[in-house]
PDB file of C-alpha atoms in Angstrom:
ATOM      1  CA  MET A   9      -4.917   3.710  -9.996  1.00  0.00           C
ATOM      2  CA  ALA A  10      -5.783   2.909  -6.368  1.00  0.00           C
ATOM      3  CA  SER A  11      -2.368   4.187  -5.296  1.00  0.00           C
ATOM      4  CA  ILE A  12      -2.803   7.511  -7.126  1.00  0.00           C
ATOM      5  CA  LEU A  13      -6.440   8.564  -6.738  1.00  0.00           C
ATOM      6  CA  THR A  14      -8.950   8.114  -3.955  1.00  0.00           C
ATOM      7  CA  THR A  15     -12.655   8.878  -3.984  1.00  0.00           C
ATOM      8  CA  ALA A  16     -14.467  10.910  -1.347  1.00  0.00           C
ATOM      9  CA  GLU A  17     -16.277   7.754  -0.253  1.00  0.00           C
ATOM     10  CA  GLU A  18     -13.015   5.839   0.134  1.00  0.00           C
ATOM     11  CA  LEU A  19     -11.482   8.678   2.136  1.00  0.00           C
ATOM     12  CA  HIS A  20     -14.552   8.955   4.355  1.00  0.00           C
ATOM     13  CA  ASP A  21     -14.473   5.214   5.059  1.00  0.00           C
ATOM     14  CA  ALA A  22     -10.737   5.326   5.769  1.00  0.00           C
ATOM     15  CA  LEU A  23     -11.133   8.235   8.197  1.00  0.00           C
ATOM     16  CA  SER A  24     -13.964   6.383   9.945  1.00  0.00           C
ATOM     17  CA  ALA A  25     -11.858   3.217  10.218  1.00  0.00           C
ATOM     18  CA  GLY A  26      -8.634   5.057  10.998  1.00  0.00           C
ATOM     19  CA  ARG A  27      -6.809   3.611   7.999  1.00  0.00           C
ATOM     20  CA  TYR A  28      -7.140   2.448   4.399  1.00  0.00           C
ATOM     21  CA  ALA A  29      -7.825  -1.248   3.888  1.00  0.00           C
ATOM     22  CA  ASP A  30      -5.065  -1.306   1.256  1.00  0.00           C
ATOM     23  CA  GLY A  31      -2.831   1.218   3.004  1.00  0.00           C
ATOM     24  CA  GLY A  32      -2.098   2.664   6.400  1.00  0.00           C
ATOM     25  CA  PRO A  33      -3.300   5.266   8.886  1.00  0.00           C
ATOM     26  CA  VAL A  34      -4.643   8.361   7.128  1.00  0.00           C
ATOM     27  CA  ARG A  35      -3.051  11.802   7.037  1.00  0.00           C
ATOM     28  CA  VAL A  36      -4.941  14.430   5.024  1.00  0.00           C
ATOM     29  CA  LEU A  37      -3.306  17.577   3.613  1.00  0.00           C
ATOM     30  CA  ASP A  38      -5.248  20.632   2.426  1.00  0.00           C
ATOM     31  CA  VAL A  39      -3.093  22.413  -0.170  1.00  0.00           C
ATOM     32  CA  ARG A  40      -5.100  25.467  -1.179  1.00  0.00           C
ATOM     33  CA  TRP A  41      -3.101  27.851  -3.340  1.00  0.00           C
ATOM     34  CA  ARG A  42      -3.780  29.926  -6.434  1.00  0.00           C
ATOM     35  CA  LEU A  43      -1.546  32.253  -8.394  1.00  0.00           C
ATOM     36  CA  ASP A  44      -3.834  35.195  -7.628  1.00  0.00           C
ATOM     37  CA  ARG A  45      -4.520  34.102  -4.026  1.00  0.00           C
ATOM     38  CA  PRO A  46      -1.519  32.194  -2.690  1.00  0.00           C
ATOM     39  CA  ASP A  47      -2.620  32.251   0.965  1.00  0.00           C
ATOM     40  CA  GLY A  48      -5.287  29.582   1.193  1.00  0.00           C
ATOM     41  CA  ARG A  49      -5.547  29.498   4.984  1.00  0.00           C
ATOM     42  CA  PRO A  50      -8.686  31.685   5.212  1.00  0.00           C
ATOM     43  CA  ASP A  51     -10.503  29.317   2.835  1.00  0.00           C
ATOM     44  CA  TYR A  52      -9.140  26.337   4.745  1.00  0.00           C
ATOM     45  CA  ARG A  53     -10.458  27.735   8.018  1.00  0.00           C
ATOM     46  CA  SER A  54     -13.884  28.255   6.487  1.00  0.00           C
ATOM     47  CA  GLY A  55     -14.222  24.511   5.945  1.00  0.00           C
ATOM     48  CA  HIS A  56     -11.902  21.546   5.353  1.00  0.00           C
ATOM     49  CA  VAL A  57     -11.938  17.758   5.510  1.00  0.00           C
ATOM     50  CA  PRO A  58     -11.958  16.910   9.228  1.00  0.00           C
ATOM     51  CA  GLY A  59      -8.434  16.586  10.577  1.00  0.00           C
ATOM     52  CA  ALA A  60      -6.755  17.903   7.422  1.00  0.00           C
ATOM     53  CA  GLN A  61      -3.561  19.842   8.027  1.00  0.00           C
ATOM     54  CA  TYR A  62      -3.153  23.080   6.094  1.00  0.00           C
ATOM     55  CA  VAL A  63      -0.166  23.185   3.732  1.00  0.00           C
ATOM     56  CA  ALA A  64       1.210  26.576   2.704  1.00  0.00           C
ATOM     57  CA  LEU A  65       2.563  25.781  -0.745  1.00  0.00           C
ATOM     58  CA  ASP A  66       4.853  28.817  -0.957  1.00  0.00           C
ATOM     59  CA  ARG A  67       6.400  28.091   2.437  1.00  0.00           C
ATOM     60  CA  ASP A  68       6.159  24.311   2.829  1.00  0.00           C
ATOM     61  CA  LEU A  69       6.616  23.005  -0.719  1.00  0.00           C
ATOM     62  CA  ALA A  70       9.138  25.484  -2.136  1.00  0.00           C
ATOM     63  CA  ASP A  71      12.421  27.204  -1.309  1.00  0.00           C
ATOM     64  CA  HIS A  72      12.078  30.967  -1.381  1.00  0.00           C
ATOM     65  CA  ASP A  73      15.629  31.651  -0.244  1.00  0.00           C
ATOM     66  CA  ALA A  74      16.836  30.558  -3.688  1.00  0.00           C
ATOM     67  CA  PRO A  75      17.855  33.144  -6.327  1.00  0.00           C
ATOM     68  CA  VAL A  76      15.368  34.056  -9.067  1.00  0.00           C
ATOM     69  CA  THR A  77      17.433  32.048 -11.542  1.00  0.00           C
ATOM     70  CA  GLU A  78      16.094  28.908  -9.820  1.00  0.00           C
ATOM     71  CA  GLY A  79      12.459  29.809 -10.571  1.00  0.00           C
ATOM     72  CA  ARG A  80       9.501  30.871  -8.453  1.00  0.00           C
ATOM     73  CA  HIS A  81       8.969  27.531  -6.688  1.00  0.00           C
ATOM     74  CA  PRO A  82      12.285  25.673  -6.523  1.00  0.00           C
ATOM     75  CA  LEU A  83      12.255  22.479  -4.503  1.00  0.00           C
ATOM     76  CA  PRO A  84      12.637  23.005  -0.753  1.00  0.00           C
ATOM     77  CA  PRO A  85      15.766  21.712   0.969  1.00  0.00           C
ATOM     78  CA  LEU A  86      15.247  18.094   1.962  1.00  0.00           C
ATOM     79  CA  ASN A  87      15.666  18.791   5.665  1.00  0.00           C
ATOM     80  CA  HIS A  88      12.979  21.480   5.461  1.00  0.00           C
ATOM     81  CA  LEU A  89      10.499  19.176   3.736  1.00  0.00           C
ATOM     82  CA  GLN A  90      11.214  16.349   6.150  1.00  0.00           C
ATOM     83  CA  ALA A  91      10.720  18.581   9.197  1.00  0.00           C
ATOM     84  CA  THR A  92       7.513  19.948   7.687  1.00  0.00           C
ATOM     85  CA  ALA A  93       6.170  16.467   6.880  1.00  0.00           C
ATOM     86  CA  ARG A  94       6.915  15.357  10.435  1.00  0.00           C
ATOM     87  CA  GLY A  95       4.981  18.411  11.605  1.00  0.00           C
ATOM     88  CA  TRP A  96       1.998  17.088   9.655  1.00  0.00           C
ATOM     89  CA  GLY A  97       2.301  13.932  11.754  1.00  0.00           C
ATOM     90  CA  ILE A  98       3.420  11.631   8.948  1.00  0.00           C
ATOM     91  CA  ASP A  99       5.032   8.303   9.835  1.00  0.00           C
ATOM     92  CA  ALA A 100       6.360   5.566   7.592  1.00  0.00           C
ATOM     93  CA  GLY A 101       3.461   3.321   6.626  1.00  0.00           C
ATOM     94  CA  ASP A 102       0.871   6.096   6.613  1.00  0.00           C
ATOM     95  CA  THR A 103      -1.374   6.869   3.659  1.00  0.00           C
ATOM     96  CA  VAL A 104      -1.325  10.571   2.775  1.00  0.00           C
ATOM     97  CA  VAL A 105      -4.279  12.105   0.921  1.00  0.00           C
ATOM     98  CA  VAL A 106      -3.941  15.546  -0.670  1.00  0.00           C
ATOM     99  CA  TYR A 107      -6.591  17.888  -2.028  1.00  0.00           C
ATOM    100  CA  ASP A 108      -7.381  21.534  -2.713  1.00  0.00           C
ATOM    101  CA  ASP A 109     -10.417  23.473  -3.927  1.00  0.00           C
ATOM    102  CA  ALA A 110      -9.264  23.964  -7.528  1.00  0.00           C
ATOM    103  CA  LYS A 111      -9.378  20.570  -9.282  1.00  0.00           C
ATOM    104  CA  ASN A 112      -6.158  19.527  -7.510  1.00  0.00           C
ATOM    105  CA  MET A 113      -4.043  21.914  -9.584  1.00  0.00           C
ATOM    106  CA  ALA A 114      -2.103  22.866  -6.427  1.00  0.00           C
ATOM    107  CA  SER A 115      -2.357  19.735  -4.283  1.00  0.00           C
ATOM    108  CA  ALA A 116      -0.693  17.666  -7.001  1.00  0.00           C
ATOM    109  CA  ARG A 117       2.521  19.505  -6.072  1.00  0.00           C
ATOM    110  CA  ALA A 118       2.394  17.819  -2.650  1.00  0.00           C
ATOM    111  CA  TRP A 119       1.632  14.456  -4.285  1.00  0.00           C
ATOM    112  CA  TRP A 120       4.605  14.724  -6.612  1.00  0.00           C
ATOM    113  CA  LEU A 121       7.034  16.224  -4.096  1.00  0.00           C
ATOM    114  CA  LEU A 122       6.371  13.600  -1.432  1.00  0.00           C
ATOM    115  CA  ARG A 123       6.704  10.836  -3.992  1.00  0.00           C
ATOM    116  CA  TYR A 124       9.893  12.372  -5.321  1.00  0.00           C
ATOM    117  CA  ALA A 125      11.143  12.325  -1.730  1.00  0.00           C
ATOM    118  CA  GLY A 126      10.482   8.606  -1.478  1.00  0.00           C
ATOM    119  CA  PHE A 127       7.099   8.483   0.251  1.00  0.00           C
ATOM    120  CA  THR A 128       5.143   6.031  -1.871  1.00  0.00           C
ATOM    121  CA  ASP A 129       1.554   6.002  -0.586  1.00  0.00           C
ATOM    122  CA  VAL A 130       0.296   9.466  -1.509  1.00  0.00           C
ATOM    123  CA  ARG A 131      -3.169   9.762  -3.051  1.00  0.00           C
ATOM    124  CA  VAL A 132      -5.085  12.611  -4.638  1.00  0.00           C
ATOM    125  CA  LEU A 133      -8.714  13.142  -3.634  1.00  0.00           C
ATOM    126  CA  ASP A 134     -10.304  12.861  -7.071  1.00  0.00           C
ATOM    127  CA  GLY A 135     -12.617  15.803  -7.615  1.00  0.00           C
ATOM    128  CA  ALA A 136     -10.908  17.749  -4.803  1.00  0.00           C
ATOM    129  CA  LEU A 137     -12.900  19.345  -1.970  1.00  0.00           C
ATOM    130  CA  ARG A 138     -15.984  19.605  -4.163  1.00  0.00           C
ATOM    131  CA  ALA A 139     -16.185  15.810  -4.351  1.00  0.00           C
ATOM    132  CA  TRP A 140     -16.193  15.660  -0.541  1.00  0.00           C
ATOM    133  CA  THR A 141     -18.951  18.229  -0.098  1.00  0.00           C
ATOM    134  CA  ASP A 142     -21.011  16.938  -3.045  1.00  0.00           C
ATOM    135  CA  ALA A 143     -21.024  13.537  -1.329  1.00  0.00           C
ATOM    136  CA  GLY A 144     -22.678  15.190   1.668  1.00  0.00           C
ATOM    137  CA  TYR A 145     -19.765  14.808   4.068  1.00  0.00           C
ATOM    138  CA  LYS A 146     -19.212  17.390   6.787  1.00  0.00           C
ATOM    139  CA  THR A 147     -16.336  19.848   6.886  1.00  0.00           C
ATOM    140  CA  GLU A 148     -14.463  21.198   9.881  1.00  0.00           C
ATOM    141  CA  LYS A 149     -13.923  24.908  10.540  1.00  0.00           C
ATOM    142  CA  GLY A 150     -10.915  26.639  12.046  1.00  0.00           C
ATOM    143  CA  ASP A 151      -7.543  24.929  12.383  1.00  0.00           C
ATOM    144  CA  ALA A 152      -7.290  21.182  12.844  1.00  0.00           C
ATOM    145  CA  ALA A 153      -5.642  19.905  16.002  1.00  0.00           C
ATOM    146  CA  THR A 154      -1.857  19.703  15.808  1.00  0.00           C
ATOM    147  CA  PRO A 155      -0.853  16.046  15.458  1.00  0.00           C
ATOM    148  CA  ALA A 156       1.922  14.359  17.368  1.00  0.00           C
ATOM    149  CA  PRO A 157       5.214  14.792  15.470  1.00  0.00           C
ATOM    150  CA  GLY A 158       5.804  12.147  12.847  1.00  0.00           C
ATOM    151  CA  THR A 159       8.979  10.190  12.226  1.00  0.00           C
ATOM    152  CA  ILE A 160       9.029   9.948   8.426  1.00  0.00           C
ATOM    153  CA  GLY A 161      12.437   9.898   6.749  1.00  0.00           C
ATOM    154  CA  LEU A 162      12.658  11.328   3.235  1.00  0.00           C
ATOM    155  CA  SER A 163      15.245  11.234   0.451  1.00  0.00           C
ATOM    156  CA  TYR A 164      15.063  13.020  -2.892  1.00  0.00           C
ATOM    157  CA  GLY A 165      15.438  11.193  -6.176  1.00  0.00           C
ATOM    158  CA  ALA A 166      12.665   8.575  -6.184  1.00  0.00           C
ATOM    159  CA  LEU A 167      11.140   9.974  -9.405  1.00  0.00           C
ATOM    160  CA  PRO A 168      12.884  11.094 -12.610  1.00  0.00           C
ATOM    161  CA  THR A 169      13.260  14.828 -13.203  1.00  0.00           C
ATOM    162  CA  LEU A 170      14.724  17.251 -15.713  1.00  0.00           C
ATOM    163  CA  ALA A 171      17.394  19.737 -14.691  1.00  0.00           C
ATOM    164  CA  LEU A 172      17.738  23.059 -16.479  1.00  0.00           C
ATOM    165  CA  ASP A 173      20.762  21.897 -18.473  1.00  0.00           C
ATOM    166  CA  GLU A 174      18.889  18.782 -19.661  1.00  0.00           C
ATOM    167  CA  VAL A 175      15.742  20.452 -20.963  1.00  0.00           C
ATOM    168  CA  ALA A 176      16.919  21.634 -24.393  1.00  0.00           C
ATOM    169  CA  SER A 177      18.271  18.241 -25.467  1.00  0.00           C
ATOM    170  CA  PHE A 178      15.207  16.470 -24.071  1.00  0.00           C
ATOM    171  CA  ALA A 179      12.912  18.737 -26.101  1.00  0.00           C
ATOM    172  CA  GLU A 180      15.024  17.994 -29.167  1.00  0.00           C
ATOM    173  CA  ASP A 181      15.029  14.211 -28.836  1.00  0.00           C
ATOM    174  CA  GLY A 182      11.907  13.396 -26.799  1.00  0.00           C
ATOM    175  CA  LEU A 183       8.516  14.799 -25.892  1.00  0.00           C
ATOM    176  CA  LEU A 184       8.384  17.858 -23.641  1.00  0.00           C
ATOM    177  CA  LEU A 185       4.910  19.062 -22.661  1.00  0.00           C
ATOM    178  CA  ASP A 186       4.048  22.618 -21.613  1.00  0.00           C
ATOM    179  CA  ALA A 187       1.191  22.413 -19.098  1.00  0.00           C
ATOM    180  CA  ARG A 188       0.318  26.135 -19.100  1.00  0.00           C
ATOM    181  CA  ALA A 189      -2.644  27.768 -20.795  1.00  0.00           C
ATOM    182  CA  GLY A 190      -2.324  28.038 -24.573  1.00  0.00           C
ATOM    183  CA  GLU A 191      -2.024  31.827 -24.598  1.00  0.00           C
ATOM    184  CA  ARG A 192       0.988  31.692 -22.299  1.00  0.00           C
ATOM    185  CA  TYR A 193       2.569  28.940 -24.407  1.00  0.00           C
ATOM    186  CA  ARG A 194       2.095  31.029 -27.549  1.00  0.00           C
ATOM    187  CA  GLY A 195       3.600  34.077 -25.856  1.00  0.00           C
ATOM    188  CA  GLU A 196       0.481  36.202 -26.198  1.00  0.00           C
ATOM    189  CA  VAL A 197       0.429  36.985 -22.473  1.00  0.00           C
ATOM    190  CA  GLU A 198       2.819  36.505 -19.586  1.00  0.00           C
ATOM    191  CA  PRO A 199       1.387  37.636 -16.248  1.00  0.00           C
ATOM    192  CA  ILE A 200       4.363  36.993 -13.999  1.00  0.00           C
ATOM    193  CA  ASP A 201       7.568  35.665 -15.585  1.00  0.00           C
ATOM    194  CA  PRO A 202      10.163  37.879 -17.314  1.00  0.00           C
ATOM    195  CA  ARG A 203       9.758  36.552 -20.866  1.00  0.00           C
ATOM    196  CA  ALA A 204       6.776  35.256 -22.834  1.00  0.00           C
ATOM    197  CA  GLY A 205       6.730  32.110 -24.955  1.00  0.00           C
ATOM    198  CA  HIS A 206       7.835  28.507 -24.498  1.00  0.00           C
ATOM    199  CA  VAL A 207      10.863  26.232 -24.516  1.00  0.00           C
ATOM    200  CA  PRO A 208      11.736  25.577 -28.174  1.00  0.00           C
ATOM    201  CA  GLY A 209      10.468  22.122 -29.099  1.00  0.00           C
ATOM    202  CA  ALA A 210       7.909  21.912 -26.305  1.00  0.00           C
ATOM    203  CA  VAL A 211       4.350  20.886 -27.188  1.00  0.00           C
ATOM    204  CA  SER A 212       1.349  22.753 -25.776  1.00  0.00           C
ATOM    205  CA  ALA A 213      -0.684  20.514 -23.446  1.00  0.00           C
ATOM    206  CA  PRO A 214      -2.769  22.559 -20.984  1.00  0.00           C
ATOM    207  CA  THR A 215      -3.245  20.501 -17.846  1.00  0.00           C
ATOM    208  CA  THR A 216      -6.822  21.763 -17.506  1.00  0.00           C
ATOM    209  CA  GLU A 217      -7.734  19.315 -20.269  1.00  0.00           C
ATOM    210  CA  ASN A 218      -6.860  16.359 -18.017  1.00  0.00           C
ATOM    211  CA  VAL A 219      -9.996  16.797 -15.910  1.00  0.00           C
ATOM    212  CA  GLY A 220     -13.707  17.137 -16.492  1.00  0.00           C
ATOM    213  CA  GLY A 221     -15.975  19.929 -15.350  1.00  0.00           C
ATOM    214  CA  ASP A 222     -16.407  18.194 -11.995  1.00  0.00           C
ATOM    215  CA  GLY A 223     -12.641  18.301 -11.400  1.00  0.00           C
ATOM    216  CA  ARG A 224     -12.205  14.552 -11.640  1.00  0.00           C
ATOM    217  CA  PHE A 225      -9.443  13.140 -13.805  1.00  0.00           C
ATOM    218  CA  ARG A 226     -10.450  11.708 -17.129  1.00  0.00           C
ATOM    219  CA  SER A 227     -10.202   7.927 -17.433  1.00  0.00           C
ATOM    220  CA  PRO A 228      -6.761   6.397 -17.983  1.00  0.00           C
ATOM    221  CA  ASP A 229      -7.796   5.384 -21.504  1.00  0.00           C
ATOM    222  CA  ASP A 230      -8.932   8.913 -22.342  1.00  0.00           C
ATOM    223  CA  LEU A 231      -5.738  10.372 -20.927  1.00  0.00           C
ATOM    224  CA  ARG A 232      -3.638   7.851 -22.804  1.00  0.00           C
ATOM    225  CA  SER A 233      -5.365   8.791 -26.058  1.00  0.00           C
ATOM    226  CA  ARG A 234      -4.790  12.453 -25.355  1.00  0.00           C
ATOM    227  CA  PHE A 235      -1.070  12.065 -24.731  1.00  0.00           C
ATOM    228  CA  ARG A 236      -0.646   9.758 -27.715  1.00  0.00           C
ATOM    229  CA  MET A 237      -2.168  12.466 -29.918  1.00  0.00           C
ATOM    230  CA  LEU A 238       0.451  14.847 -28.507  1.00  0.00           C
ATOM    231  CA  GLY A 239       3.257  12.460 -29.476  1.00  0.00           C
ATOM    232  CA  ALA A 240       3.695  10.096 -26.529  1.00  0.00           C
ATOM    233  CA  GLU A 241       4.552   6.510 -27.344  1.00  0.00           C
ATOM    234  CA  ASP A 242       4.444   3.345 -25.244  1.00  0.00           C
ATOM    235  CA  GLY A 243       7.364   3.149 -22.857  1.00  0.00           C
ATOM    236  CA  MET A 244       8.303   6.763 -23.463  1.00  0.00           C
ATOM    237  CA  SER A 245       9.511   9.066 -20.715  1.00  0.00           C
ATOM    238  CA  VAL A 246       7.655  12.360 -21.124  1.00  0.00           C
ATOM    239  CA  GLY A 247       9.013  15.655 -19.842  1.00  0.00           C
ATOM    240  CA  VAL A 248       6.664  18.278 -18.438  1.00  0.00           C
ATOM    241  CA  TYR A 249       6.864  21.840 -17.177  1.00  0.00           C
ATOM    242  CA  CYS A 250       4.493  24.691 -16.370  1.00  0.00           C
ATOM    243  CA  GLY A 251       4.940  28.195 -14.981  1.00  0.00           C
ATOM    244  CA  SER A 252       6.737  27.351 -11.759  1.00  0.00           C
ATOM    245  CA  GLY A 253       6.494  23.598 -11.202  1.00  0.00           C
ATOM    246  CA  VAL A 254       3.027  23.494  -9.615  1.00  0.00           C
ATOM    247  CA  THR A 255       0.599  22.443 -12.354  1.00  0.00           C
ATOM    248  CA  ALA A 256       3.385  20.402 -13.954  1.00  0.00           C
ATOM    249  CA  ALA A 257       2.805  18.029 -11.040  1.00  0.00           C
ATOM    250  CA  HIS A 258      -0.872  17.815 -12.028  1.00  0.00           C
ATOM    251  CA  GLN A 259       0.247  16.840 -15.521  1.00  0.00           C
ATOM    252  CA  ALA A 260       2.514  14.250 -13.901  1.00  0.00           C
ATOM    253  CA  VAL A 261      -0.504  12.710 -12.148  1.00  0.00           C
ATOM    254  CA  ALA A 262      -2.341  12.478 -15.475  1.00  0.00           C
ATOM    255  CA  LEU A 263       0.672  11.010 -17.278  1.00  0.00           C
ATOM    256  CA  THR A 264       1.127   8.411 -14.560  1.00  0.00           C
ATOM    257  CA  LEU A 265      -2.544   7.462 -14.750  1.00  0.00           C
ATOM    258  CA  ALA A 266      -2.124   7.091 -18.518  1.00  0.00           C
ATOM    259  CA  GLY A 267       0.808   4.728 -18.091  1.00  0.00           C
ATOM    260  CA  PHE A 268       3.660   7.064 -19.011  1.00  0.00           C
ATOM    261  CA  GLU A 269       6.713   8.011 -16.963  1.00  0.00           C
ATOM    262  CA  PRO A 270       6.730  11.776 -16.349  1.00  0.00           C
ATOM    263  CA  ARG A 271       9.942  13.730 -15.842  1.00  0.00           C
ATOM    264  CA  VAL A 272       9.113  17.030 -14.155  1.00  0.00           C
ATOM    265  CA  PHE A 273      11.215  20.111 -14.898  1.00  0.00           C
ATOM    266  CA  ALA A 274      10.699  21.608 -11.447  1.00  0.00           C
ATOM    267  CA  GLY A 275      12.120  25.045 -12.286  1.00  0.00           C
ATOM    268  CA  SER A 276       9.741  25.237 -15.247  1.00  0.00           C
ATOM    269  CA  TRP A 277       9.182  28.401 -17.287  1.00  0.00           C
ATOM    270  CA  SER A 278       9.977  30.673 -14.356  1.00  0.00           C
ATOM    271  CA  GLN A 279      13.508  29.273 -14.272  1.00  0.00           C
ATOM    272  CA  TRP A 280      14.019  29.045 -18.041  1.00  0.00           C
ATOM    273  CA  SER A 281      12.794  32.604 -18.664  1.00  0.00           C
ATOM    274  CA  ASN A 282      15.108  33.997 -15.978  1.00  0.00           C
ATOM    275  CA  HIS A 283      18.128  32.847 -18.007  1.00  0.00           C
ATOM    276  CA  PRO A 284      18.408  35.374 -20.864  1.00  0.00           C
ATOM    277  CA  GLU A 285      20.982  33.210 -22.629  1.00  0.00           C
ATOM    278  CA  LEU A 286      18.340  30.515 -23.256  1.00  0.00           C
ATOM    279  CA  PRO A 287      16.177  30.722 -26.412  1.00  0.00           C
ATOM    280  CA  VAL A 288      12.431  31.323 -26.414  1.00  0.00           C
ATOM    281  CA  ALA A 289       9.877  30.274 -29.037  1.00  0.00           C
ATOM    282  CA  THR A 290       6.510  31.947 -29.602  1.00  0.00           C
ATOM    283  CA  GLY A 291       3.418  31.071 -31.582  1.00  0.00           C
ATOM    284  CA  PRO A 292       1.384  27.854 -31.763  1.00  0.00           C
ATOM    285  CA  GLU A 293       4.140  25.588 -33.082  1.00  0.00           C
ATOM    286  CA  PRO A 294       6.875  23.950 -30.966  1.00  0.00           C
ATOM    287  CA  ARG A 295       9.606  25.721 -32.959  1.00  0.00           C
TER     288      ARG A 295
END
């Protein structure tokens, strides 16, 4: 778990020392984004972990030149992500810590994307910004100083994924989890995507149930029990999607903590629902 989560105390000590004892020099990323308030920079400027670089999820962690059939947050081109990560000052051997102000529902996208691109030491600040402030640590206002350009080299493919044409068969033969709220899964509401419902065969598993009221992830044992009740078995690769590939990454963190191998469908419901030839299920049951 040490390579996935970090506590506020551990981060504070690492920033004071300039590096993690079990890692490298620290780079902190503030990934504040919400569906109803995608620009998190004003909140970032009002107070962030000292030295944290602001990450604009829509711009830095997604490709918005892609057609709508690719979903709302398709993966950015590799060269774009690499240039952006170098702009954050990241070098090989660094330890990157990500957080947001919403139980890490957005920052997990940076965790997953950097790991998918081959950067191994990425950690999530457990409890998000609240854990930092609750511990009594100071925040910094305005924009952090621009770091010297990093030299990190990235390459996609380090984690397993699901492509659009693989999802239906995976849902038929394996376990595909839908990380959205239950009412969206059931098709009762759909605030943004063109069709309501879920991928036939997918099981409802709202990612909000992976954390407690304080925003910290439940214990690995608790998470393992939860996913077993949803149908996961030892050694199983578990597929996961959400609305647009953001909170699916949060589910991927929880699955990894629980000892399962997550396969993220990055296009998620926003991609599936933009293909009218693909079937949609509604109601509380997978099919």
